[in-house]
Short mmCIF file of C-alpha atoms and ligand atoms in Angstrom, two decimals:
data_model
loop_
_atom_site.label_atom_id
_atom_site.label_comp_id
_atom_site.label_asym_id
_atom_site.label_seq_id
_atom_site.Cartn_x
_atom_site.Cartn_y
_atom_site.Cartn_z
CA UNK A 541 -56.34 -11.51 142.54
CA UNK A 542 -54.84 -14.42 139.84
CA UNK A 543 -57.20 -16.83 139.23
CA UNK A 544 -60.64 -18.00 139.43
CA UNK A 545 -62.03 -19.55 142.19
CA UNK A 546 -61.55 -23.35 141.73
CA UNK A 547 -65.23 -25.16 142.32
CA UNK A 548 -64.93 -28.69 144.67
CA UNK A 549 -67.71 -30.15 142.99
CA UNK A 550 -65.95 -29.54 139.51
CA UNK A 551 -64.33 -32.85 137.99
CA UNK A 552 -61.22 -31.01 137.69
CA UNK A 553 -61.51 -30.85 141.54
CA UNK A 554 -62.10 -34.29 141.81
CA UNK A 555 -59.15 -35.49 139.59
CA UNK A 556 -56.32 -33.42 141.46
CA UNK A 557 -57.83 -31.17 144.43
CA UNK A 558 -54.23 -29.83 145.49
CA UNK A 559 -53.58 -26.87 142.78
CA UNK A 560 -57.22 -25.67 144.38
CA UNK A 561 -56.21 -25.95 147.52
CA UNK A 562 -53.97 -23.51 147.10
CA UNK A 563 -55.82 -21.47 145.16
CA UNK A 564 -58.49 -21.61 147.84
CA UNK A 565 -55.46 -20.57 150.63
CA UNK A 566 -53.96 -17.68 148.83
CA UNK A 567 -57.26 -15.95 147.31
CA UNK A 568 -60.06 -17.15 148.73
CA UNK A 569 -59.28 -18.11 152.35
CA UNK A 570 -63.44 -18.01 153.29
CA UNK A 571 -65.73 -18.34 150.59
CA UNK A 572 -69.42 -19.45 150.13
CA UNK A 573 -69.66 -21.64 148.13
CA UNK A 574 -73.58 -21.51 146.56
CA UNK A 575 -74.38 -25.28 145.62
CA UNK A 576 -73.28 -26.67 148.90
CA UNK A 577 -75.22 -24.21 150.60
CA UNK A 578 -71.41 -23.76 152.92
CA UNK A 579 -68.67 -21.76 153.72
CA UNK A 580 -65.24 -22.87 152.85
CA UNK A 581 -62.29 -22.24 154.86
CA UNK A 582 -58.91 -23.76 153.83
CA UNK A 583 -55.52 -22.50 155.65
CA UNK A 584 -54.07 -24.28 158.41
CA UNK A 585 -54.69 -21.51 161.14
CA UNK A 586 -58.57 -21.35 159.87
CA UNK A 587 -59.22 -25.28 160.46
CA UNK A 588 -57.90 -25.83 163.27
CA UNK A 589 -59.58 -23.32 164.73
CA UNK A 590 -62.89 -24.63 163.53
CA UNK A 591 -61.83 -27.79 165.25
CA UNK A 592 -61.02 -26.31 169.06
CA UNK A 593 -63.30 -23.30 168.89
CA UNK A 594 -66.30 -24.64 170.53
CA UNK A 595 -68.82 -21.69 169.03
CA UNK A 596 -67.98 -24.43 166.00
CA UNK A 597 -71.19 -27.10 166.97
CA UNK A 598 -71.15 -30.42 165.60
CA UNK A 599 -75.16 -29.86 165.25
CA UNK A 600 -74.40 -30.23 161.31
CA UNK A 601 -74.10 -34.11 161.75
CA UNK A 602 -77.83 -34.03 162.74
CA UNK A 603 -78.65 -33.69 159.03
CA UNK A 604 -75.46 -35.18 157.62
CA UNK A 605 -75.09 -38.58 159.91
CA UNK A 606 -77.97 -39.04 162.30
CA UNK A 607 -80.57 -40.12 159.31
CA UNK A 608 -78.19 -43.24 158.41
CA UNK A 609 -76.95 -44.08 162.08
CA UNK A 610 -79.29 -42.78 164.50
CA UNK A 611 -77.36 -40.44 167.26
CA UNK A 612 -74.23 -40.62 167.72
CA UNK A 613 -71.38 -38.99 169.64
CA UNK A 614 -70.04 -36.86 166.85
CA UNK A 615 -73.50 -35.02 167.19
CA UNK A 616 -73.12 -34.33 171.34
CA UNK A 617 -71.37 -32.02 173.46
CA UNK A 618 -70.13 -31.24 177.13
CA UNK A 619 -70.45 -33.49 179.60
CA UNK A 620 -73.19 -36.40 177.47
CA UNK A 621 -70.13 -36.32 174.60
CA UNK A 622 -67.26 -37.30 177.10
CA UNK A 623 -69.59 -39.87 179.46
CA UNK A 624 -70.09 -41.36 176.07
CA UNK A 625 -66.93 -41.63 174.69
CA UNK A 626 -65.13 -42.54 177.70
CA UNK A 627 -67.27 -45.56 177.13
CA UNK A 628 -65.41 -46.39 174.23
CA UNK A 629 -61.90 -44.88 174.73
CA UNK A 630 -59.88 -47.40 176.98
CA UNK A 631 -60.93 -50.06 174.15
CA UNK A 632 -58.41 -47.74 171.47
CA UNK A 633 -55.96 -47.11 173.65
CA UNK A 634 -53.33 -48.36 176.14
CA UNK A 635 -52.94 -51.82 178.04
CA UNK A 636 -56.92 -53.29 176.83
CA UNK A 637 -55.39 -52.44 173.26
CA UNK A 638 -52.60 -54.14 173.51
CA UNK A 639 -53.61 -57.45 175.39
CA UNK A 640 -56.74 -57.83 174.36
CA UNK A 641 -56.96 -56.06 170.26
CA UNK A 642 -53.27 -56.49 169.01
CA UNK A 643 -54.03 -60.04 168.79
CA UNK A 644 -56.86 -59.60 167.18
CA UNK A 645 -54.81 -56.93 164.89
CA UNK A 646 -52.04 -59.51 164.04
CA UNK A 647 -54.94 -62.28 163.53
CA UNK A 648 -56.38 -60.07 160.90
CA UNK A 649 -53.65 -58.95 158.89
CA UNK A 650 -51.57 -62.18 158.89
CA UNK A 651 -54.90 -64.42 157.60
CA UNK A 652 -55.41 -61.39 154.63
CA UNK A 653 -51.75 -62.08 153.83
CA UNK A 654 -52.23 -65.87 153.52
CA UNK A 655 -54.61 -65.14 150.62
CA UNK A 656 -51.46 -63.97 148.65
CA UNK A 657 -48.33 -65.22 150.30
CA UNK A 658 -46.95 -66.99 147.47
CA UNK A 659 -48.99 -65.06 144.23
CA UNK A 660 -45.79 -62.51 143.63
CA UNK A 661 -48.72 -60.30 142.31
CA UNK A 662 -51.50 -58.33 144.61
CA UNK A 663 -53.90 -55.55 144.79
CA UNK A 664 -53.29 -54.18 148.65
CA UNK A 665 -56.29 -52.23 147.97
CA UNK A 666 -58.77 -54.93 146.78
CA UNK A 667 -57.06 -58.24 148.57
CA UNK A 668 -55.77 -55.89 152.30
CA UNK A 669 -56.76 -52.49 153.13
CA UNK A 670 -60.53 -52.74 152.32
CA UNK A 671 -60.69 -56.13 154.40
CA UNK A 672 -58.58 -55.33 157.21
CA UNK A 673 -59.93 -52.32 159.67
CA UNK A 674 -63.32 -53.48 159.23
CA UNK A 675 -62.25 -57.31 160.08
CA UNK A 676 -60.38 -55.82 163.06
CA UNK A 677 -63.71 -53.49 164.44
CA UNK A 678 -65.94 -56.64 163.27
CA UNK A 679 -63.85 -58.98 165.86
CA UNK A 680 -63.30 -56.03 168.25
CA UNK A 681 -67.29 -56.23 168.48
CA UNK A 682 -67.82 -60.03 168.91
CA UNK A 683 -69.70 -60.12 165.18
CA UNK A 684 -69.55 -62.56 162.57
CA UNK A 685 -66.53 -61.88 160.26
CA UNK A 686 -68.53 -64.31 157.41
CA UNK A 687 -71.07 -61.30 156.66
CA UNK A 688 -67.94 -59.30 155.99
CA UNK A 689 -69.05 -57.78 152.11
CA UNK A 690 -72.56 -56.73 154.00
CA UNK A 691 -70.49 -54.54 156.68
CA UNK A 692 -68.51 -53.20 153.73
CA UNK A 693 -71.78 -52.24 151.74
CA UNK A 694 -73.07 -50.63 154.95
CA UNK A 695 -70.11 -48.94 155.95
CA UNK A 696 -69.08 -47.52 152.14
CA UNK A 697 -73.52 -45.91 151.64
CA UNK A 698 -73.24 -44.19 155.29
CA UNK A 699 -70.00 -42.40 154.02
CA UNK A 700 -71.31 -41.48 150.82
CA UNK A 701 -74.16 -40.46 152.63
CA UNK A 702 -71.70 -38.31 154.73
CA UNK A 703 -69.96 -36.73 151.82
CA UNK A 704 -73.14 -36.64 149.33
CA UNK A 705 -71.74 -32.79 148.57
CA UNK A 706 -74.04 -32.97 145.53
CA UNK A 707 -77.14 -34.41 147.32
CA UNK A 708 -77.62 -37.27 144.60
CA UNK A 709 -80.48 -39.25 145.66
CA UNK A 710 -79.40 -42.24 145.18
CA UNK A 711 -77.02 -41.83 147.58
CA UNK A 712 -79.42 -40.60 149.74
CA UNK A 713 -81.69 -43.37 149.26
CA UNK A 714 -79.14 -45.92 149.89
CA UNK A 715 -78.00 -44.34 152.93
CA UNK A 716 -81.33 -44.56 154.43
CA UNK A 717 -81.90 -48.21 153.25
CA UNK A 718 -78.65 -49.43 155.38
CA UNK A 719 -80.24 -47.68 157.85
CA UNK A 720 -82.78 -49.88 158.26
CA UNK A 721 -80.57 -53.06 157.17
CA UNK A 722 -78.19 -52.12 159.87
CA UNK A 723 -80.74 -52.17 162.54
CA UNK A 724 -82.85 -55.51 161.44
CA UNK A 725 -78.89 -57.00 161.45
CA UNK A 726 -77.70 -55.34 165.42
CA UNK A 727 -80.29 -54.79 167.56
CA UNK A 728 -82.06 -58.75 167.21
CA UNK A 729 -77.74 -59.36 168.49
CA UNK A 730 -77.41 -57.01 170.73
CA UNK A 731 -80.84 -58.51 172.96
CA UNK A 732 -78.70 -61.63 172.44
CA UNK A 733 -75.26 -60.10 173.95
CA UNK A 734 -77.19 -58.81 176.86
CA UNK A 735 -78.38 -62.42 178.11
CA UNK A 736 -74.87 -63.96 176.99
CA UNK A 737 -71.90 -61.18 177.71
CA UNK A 738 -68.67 -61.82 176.68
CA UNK A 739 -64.90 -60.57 176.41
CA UNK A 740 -66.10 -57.95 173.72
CA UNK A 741 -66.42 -54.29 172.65
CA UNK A 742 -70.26 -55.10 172.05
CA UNK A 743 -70.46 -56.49 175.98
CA UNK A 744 -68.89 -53.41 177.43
CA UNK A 745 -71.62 -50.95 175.49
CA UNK A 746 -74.67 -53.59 176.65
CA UNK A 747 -73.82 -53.44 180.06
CA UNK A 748 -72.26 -49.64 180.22
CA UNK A 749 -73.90 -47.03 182.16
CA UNK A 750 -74.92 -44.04 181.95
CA UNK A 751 -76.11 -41.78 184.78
CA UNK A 752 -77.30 -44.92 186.33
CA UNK A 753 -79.40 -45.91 183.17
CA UNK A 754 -77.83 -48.39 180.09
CA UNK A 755 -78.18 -47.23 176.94
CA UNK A 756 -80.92 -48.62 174.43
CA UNK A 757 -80.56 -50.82 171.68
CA UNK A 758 -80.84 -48.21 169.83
CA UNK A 759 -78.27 -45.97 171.11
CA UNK A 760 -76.33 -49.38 171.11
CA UNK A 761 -76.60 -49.95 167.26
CA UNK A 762 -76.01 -46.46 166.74
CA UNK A 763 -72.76 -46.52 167.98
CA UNK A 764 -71.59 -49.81 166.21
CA UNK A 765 -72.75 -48.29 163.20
CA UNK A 766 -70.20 -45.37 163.84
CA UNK A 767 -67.63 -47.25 165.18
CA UNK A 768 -67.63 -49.53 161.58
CA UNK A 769 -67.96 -46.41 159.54
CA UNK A 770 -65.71 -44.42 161.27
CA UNK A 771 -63.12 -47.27 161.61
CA UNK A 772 -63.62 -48.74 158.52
CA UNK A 773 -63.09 -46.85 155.37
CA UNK A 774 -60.60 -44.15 157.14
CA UNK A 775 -58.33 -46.69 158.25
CA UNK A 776 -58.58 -48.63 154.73
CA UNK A 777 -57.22 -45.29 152.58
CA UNK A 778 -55.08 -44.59 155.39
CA UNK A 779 -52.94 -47.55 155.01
CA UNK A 780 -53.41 -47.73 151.07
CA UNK A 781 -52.15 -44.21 150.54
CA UNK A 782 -49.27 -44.72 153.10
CA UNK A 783 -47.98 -47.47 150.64
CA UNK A 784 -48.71 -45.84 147.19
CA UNK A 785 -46.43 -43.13 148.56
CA UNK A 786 -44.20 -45.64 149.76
CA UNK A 787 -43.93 -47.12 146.17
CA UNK A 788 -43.31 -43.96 144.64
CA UNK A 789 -40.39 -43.16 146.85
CA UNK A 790 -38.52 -46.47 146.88
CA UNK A 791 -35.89 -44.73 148.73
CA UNK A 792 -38.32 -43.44 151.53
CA UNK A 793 -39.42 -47.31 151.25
CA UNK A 794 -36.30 -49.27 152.03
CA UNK A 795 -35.23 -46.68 154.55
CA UNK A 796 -38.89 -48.22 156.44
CA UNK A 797 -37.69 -51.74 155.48
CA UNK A 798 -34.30 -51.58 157.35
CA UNK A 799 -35.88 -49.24 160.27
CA UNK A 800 -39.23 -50.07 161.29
CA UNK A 801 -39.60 -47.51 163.69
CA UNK A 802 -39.86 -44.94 160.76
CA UNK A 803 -43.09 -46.79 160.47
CA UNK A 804 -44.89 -43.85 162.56
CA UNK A 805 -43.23 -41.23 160.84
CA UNK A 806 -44.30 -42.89 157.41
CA UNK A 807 -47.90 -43.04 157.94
CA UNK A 808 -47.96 -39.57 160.32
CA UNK A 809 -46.66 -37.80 156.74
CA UNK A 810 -48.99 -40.24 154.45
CA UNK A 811 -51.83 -38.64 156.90
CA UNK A 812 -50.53 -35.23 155.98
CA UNK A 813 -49.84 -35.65 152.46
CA UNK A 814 -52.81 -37.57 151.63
CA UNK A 815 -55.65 -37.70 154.49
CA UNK A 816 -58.39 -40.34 153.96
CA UNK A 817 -61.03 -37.37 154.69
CA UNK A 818 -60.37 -33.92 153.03
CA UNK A 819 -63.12 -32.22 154.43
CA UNK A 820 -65.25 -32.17 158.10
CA UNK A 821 -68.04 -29.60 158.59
CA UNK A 822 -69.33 -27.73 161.65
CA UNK A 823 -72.21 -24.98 162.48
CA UNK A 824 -71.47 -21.85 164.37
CA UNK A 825 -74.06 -20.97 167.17
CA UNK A 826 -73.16 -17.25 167.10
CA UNK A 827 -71.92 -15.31 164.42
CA UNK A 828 -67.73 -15.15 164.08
CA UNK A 829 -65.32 -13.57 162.67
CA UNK A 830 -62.51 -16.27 160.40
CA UNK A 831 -60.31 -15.60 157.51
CA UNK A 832 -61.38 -11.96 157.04
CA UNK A 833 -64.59 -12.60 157.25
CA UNK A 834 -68.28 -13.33 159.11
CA UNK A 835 -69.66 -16.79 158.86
CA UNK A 836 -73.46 -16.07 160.36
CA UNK A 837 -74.55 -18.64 162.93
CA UNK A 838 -76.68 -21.47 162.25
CA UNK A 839 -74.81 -21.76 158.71
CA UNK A 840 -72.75 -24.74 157.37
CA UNK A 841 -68.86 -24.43 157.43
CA UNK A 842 -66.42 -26.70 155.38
CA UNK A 843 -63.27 -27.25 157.06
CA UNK A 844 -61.04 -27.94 154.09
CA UNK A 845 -58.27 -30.10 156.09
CA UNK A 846 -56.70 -31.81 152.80
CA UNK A 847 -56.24 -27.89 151.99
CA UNK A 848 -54.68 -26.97 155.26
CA UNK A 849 -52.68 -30.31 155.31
CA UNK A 850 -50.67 -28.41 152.41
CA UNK A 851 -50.50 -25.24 153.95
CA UNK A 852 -47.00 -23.58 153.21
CA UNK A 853 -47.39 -21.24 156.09
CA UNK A 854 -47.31 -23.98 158.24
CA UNK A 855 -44.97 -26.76 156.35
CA UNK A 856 -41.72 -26.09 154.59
CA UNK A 857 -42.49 -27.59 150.80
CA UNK A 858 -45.91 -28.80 151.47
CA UNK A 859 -46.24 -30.52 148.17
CA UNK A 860 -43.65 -33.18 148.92
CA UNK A 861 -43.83 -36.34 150.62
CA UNK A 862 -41.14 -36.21 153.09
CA UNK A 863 -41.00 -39.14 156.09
CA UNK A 864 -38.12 -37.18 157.22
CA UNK A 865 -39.43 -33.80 157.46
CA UNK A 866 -38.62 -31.58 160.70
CA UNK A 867 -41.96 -29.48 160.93
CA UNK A 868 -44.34 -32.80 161.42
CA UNK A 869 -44.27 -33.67 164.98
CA UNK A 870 -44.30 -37.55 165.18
CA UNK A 871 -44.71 -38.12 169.05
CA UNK A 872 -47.74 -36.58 168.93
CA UNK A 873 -48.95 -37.22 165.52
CA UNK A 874 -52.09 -39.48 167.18
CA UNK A 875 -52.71 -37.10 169.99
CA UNK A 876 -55.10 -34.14 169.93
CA UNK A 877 -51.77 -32.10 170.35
CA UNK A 878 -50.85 -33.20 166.60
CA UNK A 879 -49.51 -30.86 164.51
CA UNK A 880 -51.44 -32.23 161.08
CA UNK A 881 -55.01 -32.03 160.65
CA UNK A 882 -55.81 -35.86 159.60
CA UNK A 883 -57.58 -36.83 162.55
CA UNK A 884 -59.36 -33.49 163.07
CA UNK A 885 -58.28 -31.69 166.83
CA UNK A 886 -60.56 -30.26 170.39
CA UNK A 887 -62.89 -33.04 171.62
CA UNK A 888 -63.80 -34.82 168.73
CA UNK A 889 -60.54 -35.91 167.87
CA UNK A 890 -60.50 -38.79 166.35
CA UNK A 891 -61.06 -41.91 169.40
CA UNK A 892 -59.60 -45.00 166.98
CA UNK A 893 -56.39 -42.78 166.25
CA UNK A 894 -54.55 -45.31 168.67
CA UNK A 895 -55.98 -48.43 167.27
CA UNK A 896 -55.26 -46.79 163.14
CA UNK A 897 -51.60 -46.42 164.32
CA UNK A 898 -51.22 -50.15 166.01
CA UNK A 899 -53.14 -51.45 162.73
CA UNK A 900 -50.79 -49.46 160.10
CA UNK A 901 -47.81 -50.46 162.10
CA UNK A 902 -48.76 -54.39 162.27
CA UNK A 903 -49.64 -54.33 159.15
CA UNK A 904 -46.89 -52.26 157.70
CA UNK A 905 -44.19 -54.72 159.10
CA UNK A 906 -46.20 -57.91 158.04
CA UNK A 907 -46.88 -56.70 154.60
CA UNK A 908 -42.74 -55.96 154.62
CA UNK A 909 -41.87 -59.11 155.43
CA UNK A 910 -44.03 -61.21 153.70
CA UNK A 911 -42.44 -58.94 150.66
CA UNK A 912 -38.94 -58.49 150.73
CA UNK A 913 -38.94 -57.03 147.58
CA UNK A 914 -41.86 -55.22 146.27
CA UNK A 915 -42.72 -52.50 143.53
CA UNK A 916 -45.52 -50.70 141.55
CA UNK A 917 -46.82 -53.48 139.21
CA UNK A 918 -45.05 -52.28 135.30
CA UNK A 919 -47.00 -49.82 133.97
CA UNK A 920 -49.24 -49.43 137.12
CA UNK A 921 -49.98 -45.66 138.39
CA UNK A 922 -51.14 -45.15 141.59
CA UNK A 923 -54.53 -42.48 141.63
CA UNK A 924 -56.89 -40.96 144.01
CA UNK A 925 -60.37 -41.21 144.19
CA UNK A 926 -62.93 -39.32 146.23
CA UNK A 927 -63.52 -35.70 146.93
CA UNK A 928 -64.71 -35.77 150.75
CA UNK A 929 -62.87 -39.26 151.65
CA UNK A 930 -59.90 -39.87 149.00
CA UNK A 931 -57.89 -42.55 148.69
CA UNK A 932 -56.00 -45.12 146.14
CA UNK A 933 -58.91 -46.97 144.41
CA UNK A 934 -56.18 -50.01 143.92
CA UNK A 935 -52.51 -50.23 144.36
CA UNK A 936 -51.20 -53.20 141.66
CA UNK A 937 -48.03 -54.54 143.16
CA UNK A 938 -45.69 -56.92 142.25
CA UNK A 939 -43.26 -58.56 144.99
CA UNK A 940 -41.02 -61.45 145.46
CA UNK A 941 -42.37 -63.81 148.22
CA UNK A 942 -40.59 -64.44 151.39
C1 LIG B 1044 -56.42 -43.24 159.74
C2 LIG B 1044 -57.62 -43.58 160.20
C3 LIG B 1044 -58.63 -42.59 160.70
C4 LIG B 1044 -58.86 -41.29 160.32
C5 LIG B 1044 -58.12 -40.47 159.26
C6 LIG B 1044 -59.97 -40.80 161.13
C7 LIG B 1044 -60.49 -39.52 161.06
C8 LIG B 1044 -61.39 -38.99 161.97
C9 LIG B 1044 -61.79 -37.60 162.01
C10 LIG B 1044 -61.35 -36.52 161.04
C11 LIG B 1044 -62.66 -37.47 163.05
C12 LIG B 1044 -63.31 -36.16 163.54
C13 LIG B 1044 -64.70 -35.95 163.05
C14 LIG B 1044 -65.22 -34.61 163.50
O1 LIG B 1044 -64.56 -33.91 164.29
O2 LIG B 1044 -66.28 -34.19 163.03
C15 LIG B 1044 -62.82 -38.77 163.67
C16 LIG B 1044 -63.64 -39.05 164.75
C17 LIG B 1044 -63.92 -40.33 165.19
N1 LIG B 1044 -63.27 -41.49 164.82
FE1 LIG B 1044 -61.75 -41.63 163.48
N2 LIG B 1044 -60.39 -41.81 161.95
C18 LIG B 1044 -59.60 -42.92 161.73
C19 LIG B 1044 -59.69 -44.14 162.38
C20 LIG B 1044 -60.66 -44.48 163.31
C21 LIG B 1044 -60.83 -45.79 163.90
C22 LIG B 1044 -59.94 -47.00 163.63
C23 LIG B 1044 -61.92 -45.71 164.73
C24 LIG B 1044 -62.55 -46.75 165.60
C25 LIG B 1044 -62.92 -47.91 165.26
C26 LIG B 1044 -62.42 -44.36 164.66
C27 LIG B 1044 -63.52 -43.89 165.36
C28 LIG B 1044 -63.86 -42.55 165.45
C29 LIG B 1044 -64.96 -42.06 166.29
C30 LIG B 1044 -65.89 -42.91 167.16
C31 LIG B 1044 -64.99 -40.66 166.14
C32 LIG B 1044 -65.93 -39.67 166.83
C33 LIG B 1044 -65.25 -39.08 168.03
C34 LIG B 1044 -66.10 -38.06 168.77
O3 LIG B 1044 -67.10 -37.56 168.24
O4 LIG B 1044 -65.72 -37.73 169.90
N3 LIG B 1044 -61.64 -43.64 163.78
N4 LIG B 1044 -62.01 -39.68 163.00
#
């Protein structure tokens, strides 16, 4: 045994969680870790398990979601999880994503890039990625794009909620609050859509059925509120961190430029390297055996994936940002046959993962056009911030317009 066990509510954590990571891998593959009341695994093989293994319940999100959003599909299983989700599925995926989003896709990111077209200065984080997903889900939905900074208040409390490791209660209290703001928003529209359906997301889950019964308002709402949360601030890091990286390895960034199919391989690595959520947590129904160790049922697990994102018994030189590396399987990088850990794996794998690659690769060529030439602005460093979703809190850039 080196060293001590690194703590992932310390702020050393917080500042740089990767040296712990491995830490966690090579000495302390399972551990309980006291204040958050959870067991920690952290290698590749351990995660993905907790992912596929089905004796790994979601049953955790009835504490951790279902107070800020009501029930929602992350909390189900069998055969209620799938009916549900197919509900949603063909939306994020295939021909209704490309004819009827990817307009709405390249509406979105090409009005954000107006705002700065001809400034030669931006902040993708502040000016794109925090306005784009959530404009794209917003429009996907049929809602009002205008109360834009209330679905970003919403949407930013119910994942602090989600990742309140420390159980501030403020947080807490917040989380509850949107709640409540959410609902007194949705449900007065979704009455509304159901007398006056349209072409949109929010008209297929009004009418949708389910065992011969539509769902409530309620279960309606819920679901919206997921599908912004979920949608929203992943995407937004995603696409941040893919071009901090990008800046930082101008080589790895031109190569993009002059071949935009790399594009996928890009942001598949950026998931790796740097995935918007580090962490996802489970709850055994029976007692099992992981990492050399029992984890008793009804407990909470952490499934580290930022950790086993790194893993060098899985990648060759984990700690570098490669596009070009051979052990990342690209083709099925957005697939629940991926080979990183970003979107999670088994049946909750991530639904939007279609609709986060079509939005990173719209964007990606937009922003890359709009910019022929763009770099870190002087003196600019790009950082993390966040210990269960991470991500660049701005990216200052300087580029010369088109
Ligand atoms: C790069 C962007 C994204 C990342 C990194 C991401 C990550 C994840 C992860 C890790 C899970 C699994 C949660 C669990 O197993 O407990 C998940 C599930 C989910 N994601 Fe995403 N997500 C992204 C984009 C999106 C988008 C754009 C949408 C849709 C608007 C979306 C909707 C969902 C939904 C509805 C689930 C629940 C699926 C289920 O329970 O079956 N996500 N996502």
């Amino acid at each position: 045994m080196g060293s001590e066990i690194p703590d992932i509510l310390s702020a050393e954590f917080a500042a740089d969680p990767y040296p712990a990571y491995r830490v966690l891998r090579d000495e302390a593959p399972l551990y309980h870790h006291e204040a958050m009341q959870s067991y920690v695994v952290s290698r590749y093989e351990d995660v993905e398990r907790v992912f596929k293994d089905q004796v790994f319940t979601t049953a955790n999100y009835n504490w951790q979601l279902e107070p800020v959003h009501g029930k929602t599909i992350l909390q189900l299983s069998g055969r209620e999880h799938s009916v549900r989700r197919a509900l949603v599925a063909p939306a994020f995926r295939g021909s209704e994503l490309e004819q009827k989003f990817l307009p709405v896709i390249e509406k979105n990111a090409s009005e954000l890039i107006d705002g700065f077209r001809t400034a030669g200065t931006v902040d993708l984080v502040a000016q794109f990625a925090t306005r784009f997903p959530i404009g794209v889900i917003v429009d996907m939905l049929g809602l009002d794009k205008a109360d834009h900074d209330r679905f970003q208040k919403w949407y930013t409390s119910i994942i602090a909620f989600l990742g309140n490791l420390t159980q501030d209660p403020d947080v807490t209290e917040a989380g509850l609050r949107t709640k409540e703001e959410f609902a007194d928003y949705m449900i007065p529209i979704i009455r509304d859509r159901r007398s006056h359906l349209g072409d949109d997301l929010l008209s297929t889950l009004v009418t949708a059925e389910i065992d011969g019964e539509v769902m409530s308002d309620e279960d309606v709402k819920s679901f919206c509120s997921l599908l912004l949360a979920a949608g929203g601030e992943t995407t937004d890091k995603a696409l941040a961190s893919m071009f901090a990286l990008l800046l930082q390895h101008p080589d790895q960034l031109q190569a993009v430029r002059e071949d935009r199919s790399l594009i996928d391989r890009a942001f598949a690595e950026a998931l790796r390297f740097h995935p918007p959520v580090h962490m996802i947590m489970r709850e055994p129904s029976a007692d099992v055996e992981i990492a050399g160790g029992v984890i008793p049922a009804g407990s909470t697990v952490t499934a580290l994936i930022g950790a086993a994102n790194r893993d060098e018994r899985r990648y060759k030189d984990p700690d570098s940002f490669d596009i070009f590396r051979e052990d990342l399987n690209v083709t099925s990088a957005f697939s629940a046959a991926a080979n990183h850990l970003a979107f999670a794996l088994g049946r909750h794998f991530c639904v939007g993962a279609l609709l986060a690659k079509s939005e990173v690769e719209v964007a990606t060529n937009m922003l890359l056009d709009a910019m022929p030439h763009m770099e870190l602005e002087e003196g600019f460093e790009p950082g993390e911030k966040g210990v269960f979703t991470r991500g660049p809190a701005e990216l200052r850039v300087k580029f010369t317009p088109a």
